[in-house]
Amino acid sequence: MAERILIIEDEEKIARVLQLELEFEGYETGIAYTGSDGLILYREQQWDLILLDIMLPVISGIDVLKRIRATEYSTPIIMLTAKDELEDKVTGLDLGANDYITKPFEIEELLARIRVALRFQREKQKNDVKDIKKDIYFHEYGGLSMHEKTREVNKDGLSIDLTPREFELLLYLLKHPKQVLTREQILDRVWGYDYYGDTNVVDVYIRYVRQKIDKGTNNPLIHTVRGVGYVLKEKTHET
Ligand code: CA
C-alpha cells in the first residue's frame, strides 16, 4: 500500500512540484494551501508523513505543528523553512518536528529525508508492537491472547467479550497451557477458597467460555480430560 504524504504549503508552485515528484516516487499525496485546511485534511484522513511549510498565512506552520503534537507524536513531520528562519527551525524541532529542510532544496535530498523519517517510524511501530507483547500482563497461546489490565481478549484475530468470571477462568487456563487442571484447582483459583458450591459450576462456565472462543473454529483450545478436569492446548494429531 502506498504511503501517504500530506503537503501543507501556501506557495502553489512549490506544492505542485512536490506533489508531482512524490507521486512519481509512488507516494499518495494531498495538498493544503493554508494551515487550517491542512489541519482539516490531517484529521479527516490517514497520513504517514507531513511536509509542513513554516511560513503560512493566518495559522503558521508552528501553530499547525503545535496542534498536531498536542494530540500525537507518531506522524513524522518534516518542516519546510527558509534560510533566515533559524529560530523557527529550533522552535519546530523543540515542538516535536522530526526534521527540517531549507528552501530552496534539492528534491533528492528531501526524498532521502522522507525515506529516513518513514523508515524510522516503521521501526518504531515494530518495536511498539514488541513492547506490548513483552508486557507482563499480556498472555498468549495458540491464537488466544489476553491482557490482564486492559481486559482485551482475542482469539484468531477476533475480539471476544467475556464476563469477569469467564475472564478469570480463561486467564487461569491460559497461564497454564498444556497443563491438566482439576475442577478443584480451577474452583480454588477462580472462585476462591471460600466458595462452597459444587464443582459443577466449573463445567457450566467452561461451557460458556467454549461457546465464545471455540465454537465453530477448527482450532479449539479447551479440552476435557475425562474424570479429571480441563486443559488448554492446541489440538494435536495424536488425539
Ligand atoms: Ca510559505
CSV table of C-alpha atoms and ligand atoms in Angstrom, one decimal:
chain,number,residue,atom,x,y,z
A,1,MET,CA,0.0,0.0,0.0
A,2,ALA,CA,1.3,3.4,-1.0
A,3,GLU,CA,2.5,5.6,1.9
A,4,ARG,CA,0.5,8.9,2.2
A,5,ILE,CA,2.1,12.3,2.5
A,6,LEU,CA,0.2,15.5,3.3
A,7,ILE,CA,1.8,18.6,1.9
A,8,ILE,CA,0.9,21.9,3.7
A,9,GLU,CA,2.4,24.7,1.7
A,10,ASP,CA,0.8,28.0,0.6
A,11,GLU,CA,3.1,28.5,-2.5
A,12,GLU,CA,1.1,26.7,-5.1
A,13,LYS,CA,4.0,26.2,-7.4
A,14,ILE,CA,6.2,24.5,-4.8
A,15,ALA,CA,3.2,22.4,-3.6
A,16,ARG,CA,2.5,21.2,-7.1
A,17,VAL,CA,6.1,20.3,-7.8
A,18,LEU,CA,6.3,18.4,-4.5
A,19,GLN,CA,3.1,16.6,-5.4
A,20,LEU,CA,4.4,15.5,-8.9
A,21,GLU,CA,7.8,14.4,-7.5
A,22,LEU,CA,6.3,12.4,-4.6
A,23,GLU,CA,3.6,10.8,-6.8
A,24,PHE,CA,6.4,9.8,-9.3
A,25,GLU,CA,8.1,8.1,-6.3
A,26,GLY,CA,5.0,6.1,-5.6
A,27,TYR,CA,3.6,8.1,-2.7
A,28,GLU,CA,0.0,9.2,-2.4
A,29,THR,CA,-0.4,12.9,-1.6
A,30,GLY,CA,-2.8,15.5,-0.5
A,31,ILE,CA,-2.3,19.3,-0.7
A,32,ALA,CA,-3.5,22.0,1.7
A,33,TYR,CA,-2.7,25.7,0.9
A,34,THR,CA,-3.5,27.0,4.4
A,35,GLY,CA,-2.8,25.9,7.9
A,36,SER,CA,-6.5,25.4,8.7
A,37,ASP,CA,-7.1,23.4,5.6
A,38,GLY,CA,-4.0,21.4,6.5
A,39,LEU,CA,-5.5,20.6,9.9
A,40,ILE,CA,-8.8,19.6,8.4
A,41,LEU,CA,-7.1,17.2,5.9
A,42,TYR,CA,-4.9,15.9,8.7
A,43,ARG,CA,-7.9,15.0,10.8
A,44,GLU,CA,-10.0,13.6,8.0
A,45,GLN,CA,-7.5,11.2,6.5
A,46,GLN,CA,-4.7,8.8,7.5
A,47,TRP,CA,-1.2,10.2,6.8
A,48,ASP,CA,2.2,8.6,7.1
A,49,LEU,CA,4.1,11.8,6.9
A,50,ILE,CA,3.5,15.6,6.8
A,51,LEU,CA,5.5,18.2,4.9
A,52,LEU,CA,4.8,21.4,6.7
A,53,ASP,CA,5.8,24.9,5.4
A,54,ILE,CA,6.6,27.1,8.4
A,55,MET,CA,5.7,30.5,6.8
A,56,LEU,CA,2.0,30.1,6.3
A,57,PRO,CA,-0.5,32.9,6.4
A,58,VAL,CA,-3.1,33.1,9.3
A,59,ILE,CA,-2.3,29.9,11.1
A,60,SER,CA,1.5,29.5,10.9
A,61,GLY,CA,3.3,26.2,10.4
A,62,ILE,CA,4.4,26.4,14.0
A,63,ASP,CA,0.8,26.6,15.2
A,64,VAL,CA,-0.2,23.7,13.0
A,65,LEU,CA,2.7,21.7,14.4
A,66,LYS,CA,1.7,22.6,18.0
A,67,ARG,CA,-1.9,21.5,17.4
A,68,ILE,CA,-0.9,18.1,15.9
A,69,ARG,CA,1.7,17.4,18.6
A,70,ALA,CA,-0.9,18.3,21.3
A,71,THR,CA,-2.6,15.0,20.4
A,72,GLU,CA,0.1,12.7,18.9
A,73,TYR,CA,3.8,12.2,18.3
A,74,SER,CA,3.6,9.3,15.8
A,75,THR,CA,3.1,11.0,12.4
A,76,PRO,CA,6.5,12.2,11.2
A,77,ILE,CA,6.6,15.9,10.3
A,78,ILE,CA,9.3,17.5,8.2
A,79,MET,CA,9.3,21.3,8.2
A,80,LEU,CA,10.0,23.3,5.1
A,81,THR,CA,11.8,26.5,6.1
A,82,ALA,CA,13.6,29.5,4.6
A,83,LYS,CA,17.2,30.2,5.2
A,84,ASP,CA,16.6,33.0,7.7
A,85,GLU,CA,14.1,31.1,9.8
A,86,LEU,CA,16.6,29.7,12.3
A,87,GLU,CA,14.5,30.5,15.3
A,88,ASP,CA,11.5,28.7,13.7
A,89,LYS,CA,13.6,25.6,13.0
A,90,VAL,CA,14.7,25.4,16.6
A,91,THR,CA,11.2,26.0,17.9
A,92,GLY,CA,9.8,23.5,15.4
A,93,LEU,CA,12.3,20.8,16.5
A,94,ASP,CA,11.6,21.6,20.2
A,95,LEU,CA,7.9,21.2,19.5
A,96,GLY,CA,8.3,17.8,18.0
A,97,ALA,CA,9.0,18.2,14.3
A,98,ASN,CA,11.2,15.3,13.2
A,99,ASP,CA,13.4,17.2,10.7
A,100,TYR,CA,13.5,20.3,8.5
A,101,ILE,CA,14.7,21.2,5.1
A,102,THR,CA,15.7,24.6,4.0
A,103,LYS,CA,14.3,26.2,0.8
A,104,PRO,CA,15.4,26.1,-1.9
A,105,PHE,CA,16.1,22.4,-1.6
A,106,GLU,CA,17.2,19.6,-3.9
A,107,ILE,CA,14.3,17.2,-4.4
A,108,GLU,CA,16.7,14.3,-4.0
A,109,GLU,CA,17.6,15.5,-0.5
A,110,LEU,CA,14.0,15.9,0.5
A,111,LEU,CA,13.2,12.4,-0.8
A,112,ALA,CA,16.1,11.0,1.2
A,113,ARG,CA,14.8,12.7,4.4
A,114,ILE,CA,11.3,11.4,3.8
A,115,ARG,CA,12.6,7.9,3.4
A,116,VAL,CA,14.6,8.2,6.6
A,117,ALA,CA,11.6,9.5,8.6
A,118,LEU,CA,9.2,6.8,7.2
A,119,ARG,CA,11.7,4.1,8.0
A,120,PHE,CA,12.3,5.4,11.5
A,121,GLN,CA,8.5,5.4,12.0
A,122,ARG,CA,8.1,1.9,10.7
A,123,GLU,CA,10.9,0.6,13.1
A,124,LYS,CA,9.3,2.4,16.0
A,125,GLN,CA,5.9,0.8,15.3
A,126,LYS,CA,7.5,-2.6,15.1
A,127,ASN,CA,9.2,-2.0,18.5
A,128,ASP,CA,6.0,-0.7,20.0
A,129,VAL,CA,4.3,-4.0,19.0
A,130,LYS,CA,7.1,-6.0,20.5
A,131,ASP,CA,6.9,-3.9,23.7
A,132,ILE,CA,3.2,-4.7,24.0
A,133,LYS,CA,4.0,-8.4,23.7
A,134,LYS,CA,6.8,-8.1,26.3
A,135,ASP,CA,4.2,-6.6,28.7
A,136,ILE,CA,3.9,-8.9,31.7
A,137,TYR,CA,0.2,-8.6,31.7
A,138,PHE,CA,0.0,-9.9,28.2
A,139,HIS,CA,-0.5,-13.7,27.7
A,140,GLU,CA,-0.9,-15.7,24.5
A,141,TYR,CA,-1.0,-19.2,23.4
A,142,GLY,CA,-2.4,-21.0,20.3
A,143,GLY,CA,-4.1,-18.0,18.7
A,144,LEU,CA,-5.5,-16.8,22.0
A,145,SER,CA,-4.3,-13.6,23.7
A,146,MET,CA,-5.5,-11.9,26.9
A,147,HIS,CA,-4.4,-8.7,28.6
A,148,GLU,CA,-4.9,-8.7,32.3
A,149,LYS,CA,-5.1,-4.9,32.6
A,150,THR,CA,-7.0,-3.8,29.5
A,151,ARG,CA,-9.1,-7.0,29.7
A,152,GLU,CA,-8.8,-7.4,25.9
A,153,VAL,CA,-9.3,-10.9,24.7
A,154,ASN,CA,-8.5,-12.1,21.1
A,155,LYS,CA,-8.9,-15.5,19.5
A,156,ASP,CA,-7.6,-16.0,16.0
A,157,GLY,CA,-7.8,-12.2,15.4
A,158,LEU,CA,-11.3,-11.8,16.7
A,159,SER,CA,-12.1,-9.7,19.7
A,160,ILE,CA,-14.0,-11.7,22.4
A,161,ASP,CA,-16.3,-10.4,25.1
A,162,LEU,CA,-16.1,-12.3,28.4
A,163,THR,CA,-17.9,-11.7,31.7
A,164,PRO,CA,-15.5,-11.1,34.7
A,165,ARG,CA,-15.8,-14.7,35.9
A,166,GLU,CA,-15.3,-16.1,32.4
A,167,PHE,CA,-12.3,-13.9,32.0
A,168,GLU,CA,-10.7,-15.2,35.3
A,169,LEU,CA,-11.4,-18.7,34.3
A,170,LEU,CA,-9.9,-18.4,30.8
A,171,LEU,CA,-6.9,-16.4,32.1
A,172,TYR,CA,-6.1,-19.2,34.6
A,173,LEU,CA,-6.2,-21.8,31.8
A,174,LEU,CA,-4.1,-19.5,29.5
A,175,LYS,CA,-1.4,-19.1,32.2
A,176,HIS,CA,-1.1,-22.8,32.4
A,177,PRO,CA,-1.1,-24.1,28.8
A,178,LYS,CA,-0.8,-27.8,28.3
A,179,GLN,CA,-1.3,-28.5,32.0
A,180,VAL,CA,-4.3,-30.5,33.1
A,181,LEU,CA,-6.1,-28.6,35.8
A,182,THR,CA,-8.6,-30.3,38.1
A,183,ARG,CA,-12.0,-28.9,38.8
A,184,GLU,CA,-10.9,-28.3,42.4
A,185,GLN,CA,-7.8,-26.4,41.3
A,186,ILE,CA,-9.9,-24.2,39.0
A,187,LEU,CA,-12.5,-23.7,41.7
A,188,ASP,CA,-9.9,-22.6,44.2
A,189,ARG,CA,-8.2,-20.2,41.8
A,190,VAL,CA,-11.2,-18.7,40.0
A,191,TRP,CA,-13.9,-18.8,42.7
A,192,GLY,CA,-11.7,-18.7,45.7
A,193,TYR,CA,-11.3,-20.8,48.8
A,194,ASP,CA,-14.5,-19.5,50.4
A,195,TYR,CA,-16.6,-21.0,47.7
A,196,TYR,CA,-18.7,-23.8,49.0
A,197,GLY,CA,-20.7,-24.7,45.9
A,198,ASP,CA,-20.1,-27.9,44.0
A,199,THR,CA,-17.6,-28.3,41.1
A,200,ASN,CA,-20.3,-28.4,38.5
A,201,VAL,CA,-20.1,-24.6,38.3
A,202,VAL,CA,-16.7,-25.1,36.7
A,203,ASP,CA,-18.3,-27.3,33.9
A,204,VAL,CA,-21.0,-24.7,33.4
A,205,TYR,CA,-18.5,-21.8,33.0
A,206,ILE,CA,-16.2,-23.9,30.8
A,207,ARG,CA,-19.2,-24.4,28.5
A,208,TYR,CA,-19.8,-20.6,28.4
A,209,VAL,CA,-16.2,-19.9,27.6
A,210,ARG,CA,-16.1,-22.6,24.9
A,211,GLN,CA,-19.2,-21.1,23.3
A,212,LYS,CA,-17.3,-17.9,22.9
A,213,ILE,CA,-13.8,-19.0,21.9
A,214,ASP,CA,-14.0,-22.5,20.5
A,215,LYS,CA,-17.4,-22.7,18.9
A,216,GLY,CA,-17.3,-23.2,15.2
A,217,THR,CA,-13.5,-23.0,15.0
A,218,ASN,CA,-11.1,-25.7,13.7
A,219,ASN,CA,-8.7,-24.6,16.4
A,220,PRO,CA,-10.4,-25.5,19.7
A,221,LEU,CA,-8.2,-24.8,22.7
A,222,ILE,CA,-10.2,-26.1,25.7
A,223,HIS,CA,-10.2,-29.9,26.1
A,224,THR,CA,-11.9,-32.1,28.6
A,225,VAL,CA,-9.8,-34.7,30.4
A,226,ARG,CA,-12.4,-37.2,31.5
A,227,GLY,CA,-12.7,-37.7,35.2
A,228,VAL,CA,-10.0,-35.1,35.9
A,229,GLY,CA,-10.6,-31.6,34.6
A,230,TYR,CA,-9.6,-29.4,31.7
A,231,VAL,CA,-6.6,-28.5,29.7
A,232,LEU,CA,-5.9,-25.6,27.3
A,233,LYS,CA,-3.8,-26.8,24.4
A,234,GLU,CA,-3.7,-26.8,20.7
A,235,LYS,CA,-5.2,-29.9,19.1
A,236,THR,CA,-2.5,-32.4,18.1
A,237,HIS,CA,-2.9,-35.2,15.6
A,238,GLU,CA,-2.2,-37.9,18.1
A,239,THR,CA,-5.7,-37.5,19.6
B,1,CA,CA,5.1,29.8,2.7
